[in-house]
XYZ file of C-alpha atoms in Angstrom:
489
model
C 44.552 94.280 114.979
C 44.952 96.209 111.718
C 44.007 93.890 108.833
C 45.041 95.512 105.550
C 44.496 92.734 103.003
C 43.359 89.153 102.501
C 44.211 86.782 99.634
C 42.505 83.471 98.878
C 43.156 80.573 96.522
C 41.456 77.208 96.082
C 40.621 74.536 93.540
C 37.101 73.696 92.466
C 36.694 71.095 89.749
C 39.552 71.616 87.292
C 39.851 75.336 88.032
C 42.228 77.090 90.419
C 40.731 80.328 91.706
C 42.676 83.340 93.059
C 40.696 86.119 94.671
C 40.646 88.888 97.270
C 36.852 88.931 97.411
C 35.191 87.762 100.607
C 32.006 86.643 98.837
C 31.456 84.913 95.495
C 29.414 82.097 93.993
C 31.512 79.507 95.850
C 31.591 80.818 99.424
C 30.794 83.545 101.906
C 33.655 84.551 104.173
C 33.119 86.474 107.411
C 36.208 88.105 108.918
C 36.172 89.818 112.297
C 39.293 91.809 113.108
C 39.095 93.275 116.568
C 41.864 94.804 118.632
C 43.200 91.499 119.937
C 41.468 88.835 117.849
C 41.345 87.853 114.192
C 38.620 85.356 113.352
C 37.498 84.066 109.962
C 34.572 81.757 109.177
C 33.483 80.338 105.841
C 30.072 79.227 104.565
C 30.034 76.970 101.526
C 28.259 73.898 100.172
C 30.868 73.190 97.509
C 34.127 71.267 97.612
C 36.923 73.840 97.793
C 40.106 71.797 97.581
C 43.532 72.980 98.816
C 41.970 76.121 100.248
C 44.598 78.727 101.160
C 44.066 82.061 102.870
C 46.576 84.806 103.730
C 45.883 87.648 106.145
C 48.133 90.730 106.136
C 48.486 92.584 109.446
C 50.232 95.923 110.038
C 52.865 95.843 112.807
C 54.264 98.729 114.835
C 57.704 99.443 113.333
C 59.232 99.836 116.798
C 59.154 96.037 117.148
C 62.435 95.228 115.446
C 63.008 91.566 116.380
C 60.885 88.718 115.007
C 61.323 85.529 117.063
C 60.153 82.372 115.327
C 58.681 79.143 116.600
C 59.818 76.209 114.476
C 57.497 73.777 112.683
C 58.489 71.091 115.173
C 60.013 71.530 118.579
C 63.563 70.316 117.930
C 63.962 72.520 114.871
C 65.873 75.793 115.464
C 64.011 78.973 116.407
C 65.703 82.168 115.286
C 65.615 85.904 115.876
C 65.182 87.681 112.533
C 66.127 91.347 112.116
C 65.665 91.874 108.392
C 64.251 90.280 105.262
C 66.211 87.235 104.147
C 67.494 86.982 100.592
C 67.322 83.424 99.338
C 69.230 82.152 96.358
C 66.866 80.212 94.099
C 69.826 78.561 92.373
C 71.316 77.420 95.682
C 67.925 76.127 96.803
C 67.567 74.081 93.621
C 71.084 72.659 93.935
C 70.616 71.699 97.585
C 67.342 69.975 96.747
C 69.097 67.972 94.054
C 71.816 66.796 96.459
C 69.364 65.740 99.173
C 66.382 64.508 97.145
C 64.992 61.197 98.342
C 66.616 61.134 101.787
C 63.534 62.383 103.643
C 64.755 65.900 104.483
C 61.984 67.441 102.401
C 59.358 66.032 104.801
C 60.646 67.632 108.000
C 58.365 70.635 107.488
C 55.432 71.708 105.352
C 54.444 69.363 102.563
C 55.805 70.472 99.163
C 57.165 73.708 100.656
C 60.779 74.768 100.992
C 61.779 74.916 104.636
C 61.905 78.558 105.715
C 63.763 79.089 108.990
C 62.459 82.671 109.054
C 58.863 81.433 109.235
C 57.079 80.809 112.516
C 54.418 78.198 113.187
C 51.517 78.341 115.625
C 52.814 81.448 117.357
C 55.397 84.169 116.899
C 56.915 86.870 119.059
C 58.065 90.438 118.426
C 60.465 92.276 120.743
C 61.885 95.784 120.870
C 65.551 96.593 121.312
C 66.412 97.538 124.908
C 62.819 97.063 126.040
C 60.728 94.530 127.938
C 57.749 95.115 125.635
C 56.504 92.006 123.875
C 54.020 91.416 121.039
C 52.751 87.860 120.499
C 50.454 86.387 117.862
C 49.151 82.882 118.505
C 46.690 80.580 116.794
C 43.812 79.351 118.940
C 42.704 76.726 116.423
C 45.184 74.208 115.011
C 42.594 71.474 114.475
C 42.341 71.551 110.680
C 45.650 73.082 109.679
C 48.708 74.826 111.083
C 49.179 78.580 111.139
C 52.284 80.041 109.511
C 53.642 83.522 110.217
C 56.139 85.381 108.019
C 57.246 88.981 108.447
C 58.191 91.676 105.948
C 60.564 94.051 107.759
C 60.544 96.657 104.979
C 56.771 97.096 104.950
C 56.230 96.049 108.598
C 53.576 93.550 107.572
C 52.921 90.171 109.170
C 51.463 87.517 106.861
C 49.312 84.902 108.574
C 48.827 81.852 106.378
C 46.324 78.999 106.757
C 46.806 76.310 104.103
C 44.304 73.439 104.001
C 46.323 71.379 101.518
C 44.947 67.858 101.155
C 41.540 68.762 102.601
C 38.256 69.734 100.977
C 36.543 72.688 102.649
C 32.847 71.961 102.089
C 30.910 73.241 105.084
C 30.526 76.040 107.593
C 33.772 76.099 109.553
C 36.277 78.326 111.287
C 39.208 79.074 108.990
C 41.333 80.977 111.502
C 41.344 82.262 115.051
C 44.431 84.251 116.042
C 44.963 86.233 119.208
C 47.187 89.302 119.595
C 48.852 89.982 122.950
C 50.866 93.123 123.667
C 52.311 93.601 127.140
C 55.478 93.285 129.155
C 57.232 89.964 128.586
C 56.016 88.013 131.626
C 52.491 89.429 131.462
C 52.275 88.501 127.775
C 53.373 84.932 128.520
C 50.784 84.619 131.294
C 48.028 85.912 128.996
C 49.142 83.503 126.276
C 48.957 80.543 128.669
C 45.431 81.552 129.544
C 44.439 81.992 125.879
C 45.807 78.538 125.017
C 43.997 76.976 127.988
C 47.225 75.417 129.214
C 46.441 72.971 131.988
C 48.223 74.123 135.124
C 49.300 70.689 136.321
C 52.011 70.375 138.957
C 54.492 68.309 136.975
C 57.357 66.495 138.624
C 60.685 68.165 137.937
C 62.711 65.739 135.828
C 66.437 65.171 135.772
C 66.839 62.459 133.164
C 69.628 60.097 132.239
C 69.294 58.938 128.611
C 71.505 56.066 127.433
C 71.640 57.607 123.956
C 73.475 60.679 125.277
C 76.396 58.615 126.487
C 76.387 55.385 124.479
C 74.455 56.157 121.305
C 73.250 52.903 119.786
C 75.963 50.848 121.549
C 73.789 49.617 124.406
C 73.187 46.191 125.909
C 71.669 44.666 129.023
C 75.074 44.653 130.699
C 75.917 48.226 129.721
C 72.570 49.495 131.033
C 72.640 47.497 134.268
C 76.179 48.677 134.996
C 75.041 52.249 134.477
C 71.985 51.853 136.674
C 74.114 50.883 139.648
C 76.774 53.548 139.160
C 74.562 56.498 138.264
C 74.298 59.564 140.472
C 71.377 59.515 142.904
C 70.095 62.911 141.723
C 68.418 61.408 138.630
C 64.752 60.475 138.907
C 64.191 59.084 135.391
C 66.354 56.552 133.565
C 65.556 56.553 129.851
C 66.555 53.755 127.475
C 67.256 55.424 124.150
C 67.606 54.126 120.618
C 69.850 51.173 119.797
C 67.933 48.217 121.214
C 66.847 46.712 117.871
C 68.709 44.052 115.909
C 68.757 46.206 112.767
C 67.261 49.596 111.978
C 64.606 50.883 114.329
C 62.168 48.170 115.387
C 60.620 47.930 118.843
C 59.225 44.513 117.924
C 62.716 43.103 117.281
C 64.813 43.617 120.417
C 68.338 42.258 119.970
C 68.271 38.973 121.909
C 72.052 38.731 121.996
C 72.473 42.092 123.718
C 69.237 41.860 125.713
C 68.973 38.209 126.743
C 66.235 38.859 129.298
C 64.424 41.598 127.403
C 63.563 44.801 129.252
C 61.546 43.548 132.241
C 64.549 42.826 134.478
C 66.198 46.119 133.458
C 63.053 48.035 134.392
C 62.978 46.232 137.757
C 66.591 47.256 138.378
C 65.783 50.888 137.552
C 62.880 50.822 139.991
C 65.057 49.304 142.718
C 67.382 52.279 142.319
C 64.422 54.556 143.077
C 64.049 55.940 139.540
C 61.249 55.825 137.027
C 61.921 53.789 133.892
C 61.396 55.282 130.446
C 61.843 54.140 126.879
C 62.369 56.128 123.693
C 60.294 55.219 120.640
C 59.408 56.693 117.262
C 55.857 55.301 116.983
C 55.206 56.498 113.433
C 58.544 55.397 111.930
C 58.962 52.126 110.051
C 62.533 51.245 109.094
C 63.276 49.349 105.861
C 66.220 47.776 107.721
C 63.951 46.224 110.354
C 63.230 42.501 110.276
C 59.533 43.270 110.483
C 59.582 45.549 107.433
C 58.361 42.847 105.048
C 55.352 42.379 107.314
C 54.671 46.071 107.928
C 55.604 47.805 104.675
C 51.952 47.833 103.595
C 51.253 50.078 106.591
C 53.441 52.895 105.262
C 52.329 56.060 103.498
C 52.922 55.648 99.771
C 53.426 57.839 96.750
C 52.866 56.214 93.353
C 52.144 52.945 95.216
C 55.657 52.865 96.718
C 56.647 53.442 100.379
C 58.073 56.941 100.618
C 61.147 57.802 102.692
C 59.887 60.595 104.943
C 62.661 60.890 107.529
C 66.455 61.097 107.033
C 67.332 59.415 110.346
C 68.196 55.715 110.661
C 69.434 55.852 107.045
C 65.946 56.774 105.854
C 62.621 55.501 107.212
C 58.967 55.506 106.201
C 55.897 56.950 107.924
C 53.108 54.834 109.328
C 49.794 55.500 107.571
C 47.656 56.051 110.656
C 44.443 56.160 108.602
C 44.639 52.368 108.168
C 42.912 50.111 110.699
C 45.888 47.727 110.651
C 48.149 50.661 111.575
C 46.045 51.331 114.660
C 46.395 47.669 115.597
C 50.165 47.987 115.071
C 50.315 50.954 117.473
C 48.108 49.207 120.026
C 50.442 46.196 120.064
C 53.465 48.487 120.401
C 52.125 50.183 123.523
C 50.914 46.884 124.989
C 54.462 45.557 124.628
C 55.871 48.605 126.418
C 53.278 48.164 129.166
C 54.235 44.499 129.612
C 57.822 45.528 130.334
C 56.684 47.839 133.126
C 57.887 51.224 131.824
C 56.530 54.337 133.543
C 57.456 56.921 130.892
C 57.330 56.843 127.095
C 59.350 59.338 125.055
C 57.492 59.498 121.721
C 59.750 61.124 119.142
C 59.223 62.262 115.542
C 55.511 62.902 116.100
C 55.520 64.985 112.903
C 55.893 61.789 110.862
C 52.188 61.012 111.291
C 51.466 63.926 108.961
C 54.407 64.076 106.557
C 52.150 63.641 103.532
C 48.472 64.712 103.409
C 46.441 61.558 102.852
C 42.882 60.245 103.122
C 41.526 63.770 102.618
C 43.329 65.131 105.691
C 45.887 67.887 106.164
C 49.209 67.472 107.942
C 47.743 69.000 111.098
C 44.727 66.705 111.111
C 46.918 63.626 110.722
C 49.354 64.698 113.449
C 46.466 65.444 115.810
C 44.932 62.039 115.021
C 48.270 60.366 115.694
C 48.538 62.099 119.065
C 45.050 60.923 120.006
C 46.052 57.330 119.173
C 49.111 57.598 121.417
C 47.011 58.917 124.298
C 44.483 56.145 123.757
C 47.043 53.339 123.843
C 49.529 54.745 126.385
C 47.478 53.472 129.329
C 47.968 56.616 131.383
C 51.768 56.561 131.309
C 53.804 59.747 131.458
C 54.350 61.014 127.901
C 57.214 63.084 126.505
C 56.694 64.318 122.937
C 59.583 65.172 120.629
C 59.526 66.382 117.028
C 56.002 67.703 117.542
C 54.430 71.045 116.573
C 54.483 72.904 119.888
C 50.794 73.836 120.049
C 49.810 70.249 119.189
C 51.723 69.011 122.217
C 50.043 71.343 124.728
C 47.618 69.467 127.037
C 48.267 66.237 125.098
C 51.475 65.123 126.815
C 53.263 65.706 130.110
C 56.447 67.241 128.682
C 57.479 68.630 125.300
C 61.072 68.100 124.168
C 62.688 71.266 122.798
C 65.934 69.828 121.464
C 67.445 67.372 119.061
C 69.619 64.529 120.268
C 70.042 62.742 116.944
C 73.582 63.953 116.237
C 76.348 64.852 118.660
C 78.312 66.805 116.072
C 79.574 70.208 117.167
C 79.517 71.635 113.648
C 78.903 69.841 110.377
C 80.489 71.756 107.459
C 78.187 69.938 105.021
C 75.034 71.335 106.628
C 74.967 74.109 104.041
C 73.818 71.498 101.518
C 70.637 70.874 103.474
C 67.497 72.730 102.410
C 66.169 72.011 105.874
C 67.809 72.500 109.244
C 71.186 72.385 110.952
C 70.921 69.790 113.733
C 74.474 70.269 114.986
C 75.243 70.726 118.674
C 76.498 74.260 118.067
C 73.271 75.282 116.349
C 71.237 73.526 119.044
C 72.826 75.702 121.729
C 72.873 78.860 119.633
C 69.101 78.930 119.342
C 68.289 77.648 122.818
C 67.632 81.152 124.250
C 64.897 81.633 121.638
C 63.067 78.570 122.978
C 63.150 79.472 126.645
C 59.749 81.193 126.567
C 58.131 77.931 125.405
C 59.107 76.384 128.730
C 57.227 79.214 130.468
C 54.085 78.334 128.515
C 54.091 74.554 129.056
C 56.383 72.019 130.795
C 59.266 71.351 128.426
C 62.392 69.233 128.614
C 65.782 70.027 127.142
C 68.619 67.638 126.278
C 72.086 68.999 127.008
C 74.296 67.545 124.252
C 77.095 65.363 125.591
C 79.872 67.290 123.910
C 83.263 68.175 125.393
C 82.971 71.759 124.128
C 80.028 72.394 126.434
C 81.589 73.513 129.689
C 80.154 73.424 133.246
C 79.194 77.126 133.471
C 76.931 76.737 130.460
C 75.564 73.445 131.806
C 74.797 75.119 135.128
C 73.104 78.024 133.338
C 70.864 75.606 131.442
C 70.151 73.589 134.591
C 69.040 76.782 136.306
C 66.989 77.994 133.324
C 64.923 74.890 132.587
C 63.040 72.765 135.094
C 63.432 69.497 133.174
C 66.762 68.367 131.780
C 68.311 65.334 130.074
C 71.994 65.204 130.970
C 74.712 62.615 131.588
C 76.128 62.134 135.082
C 79.618 63.071 133.909
C 78.377 66.481 132.723
C 77.148 67.587 136.120
C 80.419 66.926 137.912
C 82.116 70.234 138.810
C 84.783 71.546 136.465
C 85.892 75.064 135.590
C 85.609 76.795 132.241
C 84.059 80.041 130.972
C 81.008 79.944 128.736
C 80.599 82.057 125.617
C 76.845 81.491 125.421
C 74.508 83.469 127.652
C 70.814 82.759 128.131
C 68.396 85.683 128.605
C 67.314 86.401 132.148
C 63.693 87.360 131.451
């Protein structure tokens, strides 16, 4: 691994320091750059706040394609071929139009979303070749690893930003592995490097009420579906839409669900399927009846609850550093357990770390949130959505790779967003770039319920991924050509 430069910045007292030195009066930095491993350790007894370190690695110019891994798993992953030219004016205008709706918290804190950046791991490929070059972080405990690539100079920048945290001890700043091999061999080596647990997971074919009905669900609608659904499904998932207003698991609509969920779960089990429920454990909706009670549990800026997510007309993040928040989560999972659900789909995991707080980085908060879920889930099968991919490995049973929040084929107003295009078209366009993630760890993909997605494409996806969310009407045979092809390797 050819390390050609290293840049460091941090704050100590009132001073912000920028340096390329590996030793000074504040710290001693040891960097080991071997053929396939980059490791950096720091020794300090001072408080170095917002510590940031960039490593610059030379890349073989024959690797022409840079394949990204998104910040969270339902964000698009792209194949970049050249340096992107961003308009600063357009970026400023788009921020102005979307300020305050929560879009700015879908990625790195106080950073413009960069779809050309890769998080946790990245992949290089050659044209007309099976050769593959992968870089992957082996330590995402304290912060996330960000990769950006300069095509003109053939230099990969590896960034580790400890924003919100005070580096004040001997610790590992970075540990990144380099794997160069044929595609399948590289994936196998990566799985080994990441210590992926080789657990024989059940192959899931999932029916999700949200795919077909959106929020328009009721006890009658669900029970009717249970008894008419195709026998090939082995998991019936109750999606969003069960609350009276907003998103609130503690306020199930009694008019639409007169008997709660227990009888529905029993009906699902009688059909021979597992019963699952979708939740966003770290989201608190201002529209919910319980908001007055729970608003003090939210992460705040300037003593006011901050909108950190644009879905559900804007919601707040649970401050998981509070003891009352842990009690809130415990009660949530106890309620789910009382209904008899087998599977819990925990979405928007990233919300636990939208804003660095309590002296912790985004990564530390997200990892803490995941540990709370595992603690309270009582051994149930877990599906994680909206989670940094490496954070999900070995912490859940399946990782969701897709967004199901909008069933819009193409939204012409998406260009106003400084963040991501969550349209169905974009979802499918970037699906081939996510396929290798499913080879690393059991993933699940939601096929959007859109009339423009024809059976040949559906069949291709069904044959490419082991675990699928799909409606029963989509897997009935029809005939149409597909314009989207998935890679075969």
